[in-house]
Amino acid sequence: MLSLVVDPMTGPLSGSVPLPADKSITHRALLLAAIADGESRIGASLLGADNLSTAGALRAMGVHIDEQSGAVTVRGNGLFGLRAPAGPIDCGNSGTTMRLLCGILAAQRFFVTLTGDASLSSRPMERVLKPLRLRGARAEGKIDPKRPGECTAPLHIGPLPEPHVLSTIEYEMPVSSAQVKSALLLSGLFSDGPTYVREPLLSRDHTERMLTALGVPLQTLGPMIELDPSVWSGSLPAFDVHIPGDLSAAAFLVAAAQIVPQSRVDVRNVGLNPTRSGFLDVLRDMGGAFEVEARGEQLGEPMGLVRASSSALVGARIGGESVARSIDEMPILAALAACASGITTVTDAAELRVKETDRLSAVVQVLRAFGVRCDETPDGLVIEGRAGEPLIAADVHSRGDHRIAMTAAILGLVADGKTRVQDANCIRTSFPKFVGTLRALGATISVEETA
Ligand code: S3P
């Protein structure tokens, strides 16, 4: 097991650093390139473990994928060119791999079993299987005895029964989820009628942007998205894309710059999709110091430079649509709240309980270890900021969750002694160069192998 040992900063963080490619956009680019016609080139530096799970799944179904120095080449098999895998497909820790694949697999004439690690195998899957069944797919999971009506991996999908085509669907999602929405839209490419999806609050719209950029007729009618294949050519063109940097990874660096005095950190090529950038809006409300310079777009995704510096943060009320737009950044926002003055409340965030771990309980456990007074509520957090008082150096366990591990490491930068983050291997899920990037900015972090 790997542990990180983080020294408290004695000076500022400073420098200009790149980011890993956006994990969500890379999953989608790999999947769409696999079912496109011809060879696509995806500019993405060093894929994290989750994206490698998607690439591995596609390879298992006969797609040629070549990963070399900062670019991935995918030879698309066309819309109907995937082949039955030799055995179950392991999605590792990646919920996005599993749920988005369901959308494509629902339309295949072969049978696939999807498995995952212990964390992924405990996550709710009925939310994606149910609407796929409603449009004619065969899709079953393992019944979850603890949650009536719920099921988990392993999932068994296909083969699509006669007449081998998915039907039209109009589906109102009970919970906002980009993964469920994307699975439905991807399955809509294989349907003989329109797909209509509506969600309570708009979740990240990378799939919509990428499909539109590739010529798929998508329309947004208020809160409803429509994909009508009758006005589509029926094939996806190969494409060339440079994936924007991951705002979810940037959030850790921008946060570190806020709390380490006199810091100045530039993060380059950050994806700035407004359905993802809630972190920056919440940070602004908390009095955070940063500037954004827009620098073009890729396949409909805006990107730019974020210049962050130290600030005196104040507590905030975080709820509603800003939670939907910053759901993955909630652990690091909680860490910022711990360093702010005043109380921060988070509401409407019950979904955090079904991420890689129960992130509401994990955040409370980590913050308390650093001496922060906080509580969890059924759908959120209450955090008493400790501005002016150093955090107490802690020894914490990540619970195998990459965002919890990185959150604890950032808090360690402003603690009163060395902080240990146990079980930190999981960071490679989304940010393989996290430690190197922080070291480049001036942090002292060592990596220890423990039994
Ligand atoms: C993701 C969607 C979100 C997010 C996850 C990535 C995606 O999950 O938390 O990390 O790439 O579509 P939900 O779809 O469950 O909201």
Coordinates of C-alpha atoms and ligand atoms in Angstrom, one line a residue:
M1 CA 0.0 0.0 0.0
L2 CA 1.3 3.5 -0.8
S3 CA 1.1 6.3 1.7
L4 CA 1.9 10.0 1.1
V5 CA 3.7 12.0 3.7
V6 CA 3.0 15.7 3.3
D7 CA 5.2 18.3 4.9
P8 CA 3.6 21.6 6.0
M9 CA 4.5 24.4 3.6
T10 CA 7.1 26.9 4.8
G11 CA 6.9 29.1 1.8
P12 CA 4.4 29.8 -1.1
L13 CA 3.3 27.4 -3.9
S14 CA 4.3 29.0 -7.2
G15 CA 4.5 28.0 -10.8
S16 CA 2.6 27.2 -13.9
V17 CA 1.5 23.6 -14.4
P18 CA -0.3 21.4 -16.9
L19 CA -3.2 19.0 -16.0
P20 CA -4.2 15.5 -16.8
A21 CA -6.8 15.3 -19.7
D22 CA -10.4 15.6 -18.5
K23 CA -11.5 12.2 -17.4
S24 CA -15.1 12.6 -18.4
I25 CA -14.4 13.9 -21.8
T26 CA -11.7 11.3 -22.5
H27 CA -14.2 8.4 -21.7
R28 CA -16.6 9.9 -24.2
A29 CA -14.0 10.5 -26.8
L30 CA -12.7 6.9 -26.5
L31 CA -16.3 5.4 -26.7
L32 CA -17.4 7.5 -29.7
A33 CA -14.1 7.0 -31.6
A34 CA -14.6 3.2 -31.1
I35 CA -17.9 3.3 -32.9
A36 CA -16.9 6.0 -35.5
D37 CA -15.8 5.3 -39.1
G38 CA -12.0 5.6 -39.5
E39 CA -9.1 6.6 -37.3
S40 CA -9.5 9.2 -34.5
R41 CA -6.6 10.9 -32.7
I42 CA -7.3 11.9 -29.1
G43 CA -4.6 14.2 -27.6
A44 CA -4.5 13.2 -24.0
S45 CA -1.4 13.0 -21.8
L46 CA -1.0 9.9 -19.6
L47 CA -4.4 8.3 -19.2
G48 CA -5.6 7.8 -15.6
A49 CA -6.7 4.3 -14.5
D50 CA -10.4 5.0 -15.1
N51 CA -9.8 6.0 -18.7
L52 CA -7.6 2.9 -19.1
S53 CA -10.6 0.8 -18.0
T54 CA -12.6 2.3 -20.9
A55 CA -9.8 1.7 -23.4
G56 CA -9.4 -1.9 -22.1
A57 CA -13.1 -2.6 -22.4
L58 CA -13.1 -1.4 -26.0
R59 CA -10.0 -3.4 -26.9
A60 CA -11.7 -6.5 -25.5
M61 CA -14.4 -5.9 -28.1
G62 CA -12.0 -5.7 -31.0
V63 CA -11.2 -2.0 -31.2
H64 CA -7.6 -1.2 -32.0
I65 CA -6.3 1.5 -29.5
D66 CA -2.7 2.7 -29.5
E67 CA -1.5 4.9 -26.7
Q68 CA 1.8 6.8 -27.4
S69 CA 3.4 10.0 -26.1
G70 CA 0.5 12.2 -25.3
A71 CA -1.9 10.9 -28.0
V72 CA -4.2 7.9 -28.3
T73 CA -5.1 6.6 -31.7
V74 CA -8.4 4.7 -32.0
R75 CA -9.3 2.8 -35.2
G76 CA -13.1 2.9 -35.2
N77 CA -15.1 -0.2 -36.0
G78 CA -18.2 1.7 -37.1
L79 CA -21.6 1.8 -35.3
F80 CA -22.2 -2.0 -35.6
G81 CA -18.6 -3.2 -35.5
L82 CA -18.0 -4.2 -31.9
R83 CA -17.3 -7.9 -31.3
A84 CA -18.3 -10.2 -28.4
P85 CA -15.5 -10.1 -25.8
A86 CA -13.8 -13.4 -24.8
G87 CA -14.9 -13.0 -21.1
P88 CA -16.3 -10.5 -18.6
I89 CA -15.1 -6.9 -19.0
D90 CA -13.5 -5.5 -15.8
C91 CA -14.4 -1.8 -15.4
G92 CA -12.1 -1.4 -12.4
N93 CA -13.1 1.5 -10.2
S94 CA -14.8 3.4 -13.0
G95 CA -18.5 4.1 -12.8
T96 CA -18.4 6.1 -15.9
T97 CA -16.9 3.2 -17.9
M98 CA -19.6 0.8 -16.6
R99 CA -22.6 3.1 -17.0
L100 CA -21.7 4.6 -20.4
L101 CA -20.8 1.2 -21.8
C102 CA -24.3 -0.1 -20.8
G103 CA -25.8 2.4 -23.3
I104 CA -23.7 1.0 -26.2
L105 CA -23.9 -2.7 -25.1
A106 CA -27.7 -2.5 -24.8
A107 CA -27.9 -2.4 -28.6
Q108 CA -25.5 -5.3 -29.4
R109 CA -26.4 -8.8 -30.6
F110 CA -23.9 -10.3 -28.1
F111 CA -23.9 -10.9 -24.4
V112 CA -21.5 -9.1 -22.0
T113 CA -20.8 -9.3 -18.3
L114 CA -19.4 -6.1 -16.7
T115 CA -17.5 -6.4 -13.4
G116 CA -15.7 -3.9 -11.2
D117 CA -13.7 -3.6 -8.0
A118 CA -15.2 -3.7 -4.6
S119 CA -16.2 0.0 -4.6
L120 CA -17.7 -0.1 -8.1
S121 CA -19.5 -3.4 -7.2
S122 CA -21.4 -1.6 -4.4
R123 CA -22.6 1.3 -6.5
P124 CA -26.3 1.6 -7.6
M125 CA -26.8 0.4 -11.2
E126 CA -30.6 0.1 -11.5
R127 CA -30.7 3.8 -12.5
V128 CA -29.0 3.0 -15.8
L129 CA -30.4 -0.5 -16.4
K130 CA -34.1 0.4 -15.9
P131 CA -34.4 2.9 -18.8
L132 CA -32.4 0.7 -21.1
R133 CA -34.8 -2.2 -20.4
L134 CA -37.7 0.2 -21.0
R135 CA -36.5 0.6 -24.6
G136 CA -36.1 -3.1 -25.2
A137 CA -32.7 -4.1 -23.9
R138 CA -31.8 -7.1 -21.8
A139 CA -30.0 -5.7 -18.8
E140 CA -29.8 -7.2 -15.4
G141 CA -27.6 -6.8 -12.3
K142 CA -27.1 -8.5 -9.0
I143 CA -30.1 -7.9 -6.7
D144 CA -28.9 -5.7 -3.7
P145 CA -30.4 -7.3 -0.6
K146 CA -29.8 -4.1 1.5
R147 CA -31.5 -1.7 -1.0
P148 CA -34.9 -2.9 -2.3
G149 CA -35.3 -2.4 -6.0
E150 CA -31.6 -1.7 -6.4
C151 CA -29.0 -3.8 -8.2
T152 CA -25.2 -3.8 -8.5
A153 CA -22.4 -5.2 -10.6
P154 CA -21.8 -7.7 -12.1
L155 CA -24.1 -6.6 -14.8
H156 CA -25.3 -8.8 -17.6
I157 CA -26.2 -6.9 -20.8
G158 CA -27.6 -8.3 -24.1
P159 CA -28.0 -9.8 -26.6
L160 CA -30.7 -7.4 -27.9
P161 CA -33.8 -9.5 -28.6
E162 CA -35.7 -9.4 -32.0
P163 CA -36.2 -7.1 -33.9
H164 CA -32.7 -6.2 -32.8
V165 CA -33.4 -2.5 -32.5
L166 CA -34.0 -0.3 -29.4
S167 CA -37.3 1.6 -29.3
T168 CA -38.0 5.2 -28.7
I169 CA -38.1 6.4 -25.1
E170 CA -39.2 9.4 -23.2
Y171 CA -37.6 9.2 -19.8
E172 CA -37.7 11.5 -16.8
M173 CA -34.6 10.7 -14.7
P174 CA -35.4 10.7 -10.9
V175 CA -31.8 11.9 -10.1
S176 CA -29.6 14.1 -12.2
S177 CA -26.8 12.0 -13.6
A178 CA -24.6 12.6 -16.6
Q179 CA -23.7 8.9 -16.7
V180 CA -27.3 7.8 -16.9
K181 CA -28.2 10.6 -19.4
S182 CA -25.1 9.7 -21.5
A183 CA -26.0 6.0 -21.5
L184 CA -29.4 6.8 -22.8
L185 CA -28.2 9.2 -25.5
L186 CA -25.5 6.6 -26.6
S187 CA -28.2 3.9 -26.8
G188 CA -30.3 6.4 -28.8
L189 CA -27.7 6.2 -31.7
F190 CA -28.9 2.5 -32.1
S191 CA -32.7 3.2 -31.8
D192 CA -35.4 3.4 -34.5
G193 CA -37.0 6.3 -32.8
P194 CA -36.2 9.5 -30.8
T195 CA -34.7 9.5 -27.4
Y196 CA -36.1 12.1 -25.0
V197 CA -34.4 12.6 -21.6
R198 CA -35.1 15.0 -18.9
E199 CA -33.3 15.4 -15.6
P200 CA -34.1 17.5 -12.5
L201 CA -31.0 19.7 -12.7
L202 CA -28.7 19.8 -15.7
S203 CA -25.7 17.5 -15.1
R204 CA -22.4 17.8 -17.1
D205 CA -23.2 18.0 -20.8
H206 CA -20.0 16.6 -22.4
T207 CA -21.9 13.9 -24.3
E208 CA -24.4 16.3 -25.8
R209 CA -21.6 18.7 -26.9
M210 CA -19.5 15.9 -28.4
L211 CA -22.4 14.2 -30.2
T212 CA -23.4 17.6 -31.6
A213 CA -19.9 18.4 -32.8
L214 CA -19.9 15.0 -34.6
G215 CA -23.1 15.8 -36.5
V216 CA -25.7 13.9 -34.4
P217 CA -29.0 15.9 -34.3
L218 CA -29.5 16.8 -30.7
Q219 CA -31.9 19.4 -29.5
T220 CA -32.4 20.9 -26.1
L221 CA -36.0 21.8 -25.5
G222 CA -36.0 23.5 -22.1
P223 CA -35.0 20.8 -19.6
M224 CA -35.6 18.1 -22.2
I225 CA -32.9 16.7 -24.6
E226 CA -34.0 15.1 -27.9
L227 CA -31.9 12.9 -30.1
D228 CA -33.8 12.0 -33.3
P229 CA -31.9 9.4 -35.4
S230 CA -34.4 9.8 -38.3
V231 CA -32.6 13.0 -39.3
W232 CA -29.1 11.6 -38.8
S233 CA -26.7 10.1 -41.4
G234 CA -26.4 7.0 -39.2
S235 CA -22.6 7.1 -38.8
L236 CA -20.0 9.0 -36.7
P237 CA -17.0 10.6 -38.5
A238 CA -13.5 9.9 -37.1
F239 CA -12.2 13.0 -35.3
D240 CA -9.1 14.7 -33.9
V241 CA -9.4 16.3 -30.5
H242 CA -7.1 17.7 -27.9
I243 CA -8.8 17.0 -24.6
P244 CA -9.0 20.0 -22.2
G245 CA -7.3 19.6 -18.8
D246 CA -9.5 18.2 -16.0
L247 CA -11.1 21.0 -13.9
S248 CA -11.7 18.4 -11.2
A249 CA -7.9 17.9 -11.0
A250 CA -7.3 21.7 -11.3
A251 CA -9.6 22.2 -8.3
F252 CA -7.0 20.6 -5.9
L253 CA -4.2 23.0 -7.2
V254 CA -6.4 26.1 -7.2
A255 CA -7.6 25.2 -3.7
A256 CA -4.0 24.7 -2.5
A257 CA -3.1 28.1 -3.8
Q258 CA -5.9 29.7 -1.8
I259 CA -4.8 28.3 1.6
V260 CA -1.0 28.4 1.4
P261 CA 0.0 32.0 2.0
Q262 CA 1.5 34.1 -0.8
S263 CA 1.0 31.4 -3.4
R264 CA 0.5 32.1 -7.1
V265 CA -0.3 29.1 -9.3
D266 CA -1.3 29.1 -13.0
V267 CA -3.1 26.0 -14.3
R268 CA -3.0 25.7 -18.1
N269 CA -5.6 24.4 -20.5
V270 CA -8.4 23.9 -18.0
G271 CA -11.7 22.7 -19.3
L272 CA -14.3 25.4 -18.5
N273 CA -17.6 23.8 -19.5
P274 CA -20.2 25.7 -17.5
T275 CA -22.0 22.5 -16.4
R276 CA -18.7 21.5 -14.6
S277 CA -17.4 24.8 -13.3
G278 CA -19.5 25.2 -10.2
F279 CA -16.3 24.9 -8.1
L280 CA -15.1 28.2 -9.5
D281 CA -18.4 29.9 -8.8
V282 CA -18.6 28.6 -5.2
L283 CA -14.9 29.6 -4.7
R284 CA -15.8 33.1 -5.9
D285 CA -18.6 33.2 -3.3
M286 CA -16.2 32.2 -0.6
G287 CA -13.9 35.1 -1.5
G288 CA -11.4 33.0 -3.4
A289 CA -8.7 34.7 -5.5
F290 CA -8.4 33.6 -9.1
E291 CA -8.7 34.8 -12.7
V292 CA -9.8 32.9 -15.8
E293 CA -8.5 33.6 -19.3
A294 CA -10.5 31.9 -22.0
R295 CA -8.3 30.2 -24.7
G296 CA -10.5 28.6 -27.3
E297 CA -12.5 25.3 -27.5
Q298 CA -12.2 21.7 -28.5
L299 CA -15.2 19.6 -29.8
G300 CA -17.5 22.2 -28.2
E301 CA -15.7 22.3 -24.9
P302 CA -14.4 25.7 -23.8
M303 CA -11.0 25.9 -22.1
G304 CA -8.6 28.4 -20.7
L305 CA -6.0 29.4 -18.1
V306 CA -6.8 29.7 -14.4
R307 CA -4.5 32.0 -12.3
A308 CA -5.0 31.3 -8.6
S309 CA -3.5 33.0 -5.6
S310 CA -3.9 33.0 -1.8
S311 CA -7.0 34.5 -0.3
A312 CA -8.9 34.9 3.0
L313 CA -11.9 32.6 2.5
V314 CA -15.3 32.9 4.1
G315 CA -17.9 30.2 4.7
A316 CA -20.8 29.8 2.2
R317 CA -24.1 28.1 1.7
I318 CA -23.7 25.6 -1.1
G319 CA -26.8 23.9 -2.5
G320 CA -29.0 23.4 -5.6
E321 CA -27.6 23.7 -9.0
S322 CA -24.2 24.7 -7.8
V323 CA -23.9 21.3 -6.2
A324 CA -24.8 19.6 -9.4
R325 CA -22.1 21.6 -11.2
S326 CA -19.4 20.8 -8.6
I327 CA -20.4 17.4 -7.3
D328 CA -16.9 15.9 -7.7
E329 CA -15.3 19.0 -6.2
M330 CA -17.3 18.8 -2.9
P331 CA -14.5 17.1 -0.9
I332 CA -12.0 19.8 -1.8
L333 CA -14.6 22.6 -1.3
A334 CA -15.2 21.1 2.2
A335 CA -11.4 21.3 2.8
L336 CA -11.5 25.0 1.8
A337 CA -14.5 25.5 4.1
A338 CA -12.3 24.1 6.9
C339 CA -9.8 26.8 6.3
A340 CA -12.3 29.6 5.9
S341 CA -13.8 31.8 8.6
G342 CA -17.4 31.1 9.6
I343 CA -19.8 28.2 8.9
T344 CA -20.2 26.5 5.5
T345 CA -23.3 24.4 4.8
V346 CA -23.7 21.9 2.0
T347 CA -27.2 20.7 1.1
D348 CA -28.7 18.7 -1.9
A349 CA -25.6 16.5 -2.0
A350 CA -27.0 13.1 -1.1
E351 CA -25.5 11.7 -4.3
L352 CA -22.1 12.0 -2.6
R353 CA -23.1 8.9 -0.6
V354 CA -23.0 6.7 -3.7
K355 CA -19.7 7.9 -5.3
E356 CA -16.4 5.9 -5.1
T357 CA -17.1 5.9 -1.3
D358 CA -19.7 7.6 0.9
R359 CA -18.0 11.0 0.5
L360 CA -20.1 12.8 3.1
S361 CA -19.0 10.4 5.8
A362 CA -15.4 10.2 4.4
V363 CA -15.1 14.0 4.3
V364 CA -16.3 14.4 7.9
Q365 CA -13.8 11.7 9.0
V366 CA -10.9 13.4 7.3
L367 CA -11.8 17.0 8.5
R368 CA -12.2 15.8 12.1
A369 CA -8.8 14.1 11.9
F370 CA -7.4 17.6 11.1
G371 CA -9.2 19.1 14.2
V372 CA -12.1 20.6 12.2
R373 CA -15.5 20.7 13.8
C374 CA -18.0 19.4 11.3
D375 CA -21.1 17.1 10.9
E376 CA -22.8 15.3 8.2
T377 CA -26.6 15.6 7.5
P378 CA -28.6 13.2 5.3
D379 CA -27.8 15.3 2.2
G380 CA -24.9 17.4 3.2
L381 CA -22.3 18.9 5.6
V382 CA -22.0 21.6 8.2
I383 CA -18.4 22.8 8.6
E384 CA -17.0 25.2 11.1
G385 CA -14.0 27.0 9.6
R386 CA -10.7 27.3 11.5
A387 CA -9.3 30.4 9.7
G388 CA -6.4 31.7 11.6
E389 CA -5.7 28.5 13.5
P390 CA -3.5 25.8 11.9
L391 CA -4.9 22.4 11.2
I392 CA -3.7 19.6 13.4
A393 CA -1.5 17.2 11.4
A394 CA -3.3 14.0 10.7
D395 CA -2.9 10.3 9.8
V396 CA -5.8 9.5 7.5
H397 CA -7.0 6.7 5.3
S398 CA -8.4 7.5 1.8
R399 CA -10.9 4.6 1.8
G400 CA -9.5 3.9 -1.6
D401 CA -11.2 7.1 -3.0
H402 CA -8.9 9.3 -5.1
R403 CA -10.6 12.5 -4.3
I404 CA -10.5 11.9 -0.6
A405 CA -6.8 11.1 -0.8
M406 CA -6.0 14.3 -2.7
T407 CA -8.2 16.4 -0.4
A408 CA -6.3 15.1 2.7
A409 CA -3.0 15.8 1.0
I410 CA -3.9 19.4 0.3
L411 CA -5.0 19.9 3.9
G412 CA -1.6 18.5 5.0
L413 CA 0.1 21.5 3.3
V414 CA -1.3 23.8 6.0
A415 CA -1.2 21.5 9.0
D416 CA 1.1 21.9 12.0
G417 CA 3.3 18.9 11.3
K418 CA 3.7 16.0 8.8
T419 CA 0.4 14.5 7.5
R420 CA 0.2 10.8 6.4
V421 CA -2.4 9.8 3.7
Q422 CA -2.7 6.0 3.7
D423 CA -3.9 4.1 0.7
A424 CA -2.9 6.7 -1.8
N425 CA -2.5 4.5 -4.9
C426 CA -6.0 5.4 -5.9
I427 CA -4.9 8.8 -6.9
R428 CA -3.8 7.3 -10.3
T429 CA -7.5 6.9 -11.0
S430 CA -7.7 10.5 -12.1
F431 CA -4.4 12.4 -11.5
P432 CA -1.4 10.1 -11.9
K433 CA 1.0 13.1 -11.7
F434 CA -0.6 14.7 -8.6
V435 CA 2.5 14.3 -6.4
G436 CA 4.9 15.5 -9.1
T437 CA 2.7 18.5 -9.9
L438 CA 2.6 19.6 -6.3
R439 CA 6.4 19.1 -5.9
A440 CA 6.9 21.2 -9.0
L441 CA 4.9 24.0 -7.2
G442 CA 7.2 23.7 -4.2
A443 CA 5.5 21.2 -1.9
T444 CA 7.5 18.5 -0.1
I445 CA 5.7 15.2 -0.3
S446 CA 7.2 11.7 0.0
V447 CA 5.8 8.4 -1.1
E448 CA 6.2 5.5 1.2
E449 CA 5.4 1.8 0.5
T450 CA 3.8 0.2 3.6
A451 CA 2.7 -3.3 4.2
Ligands
S3P1 C1 -19.5 11.7 -14.5 C2 -20.7 12.0 -14.0 C3 -20.8 12.2 -12.5 C4 -19.5 12.4 -11.8 C5 -18.5 11.3 -12.2 C6 -18.3 11.5 -13.7 C7 -19.4 11.5 -16.0 O1 -21.5 11.1 -12.0 O2 -19.7 12.3 -10.4 O3 -17.3 11.5 -11.6 O4 -18.3 11.5 -16.6 O5 -20.5 11.4 -16.6 P1 -23.1 11.0 -12.1 O6 -23.5 10.7 -13.5 O7 -23.5 9.8 -11.1 O8 -23.7 12.2 -11.6

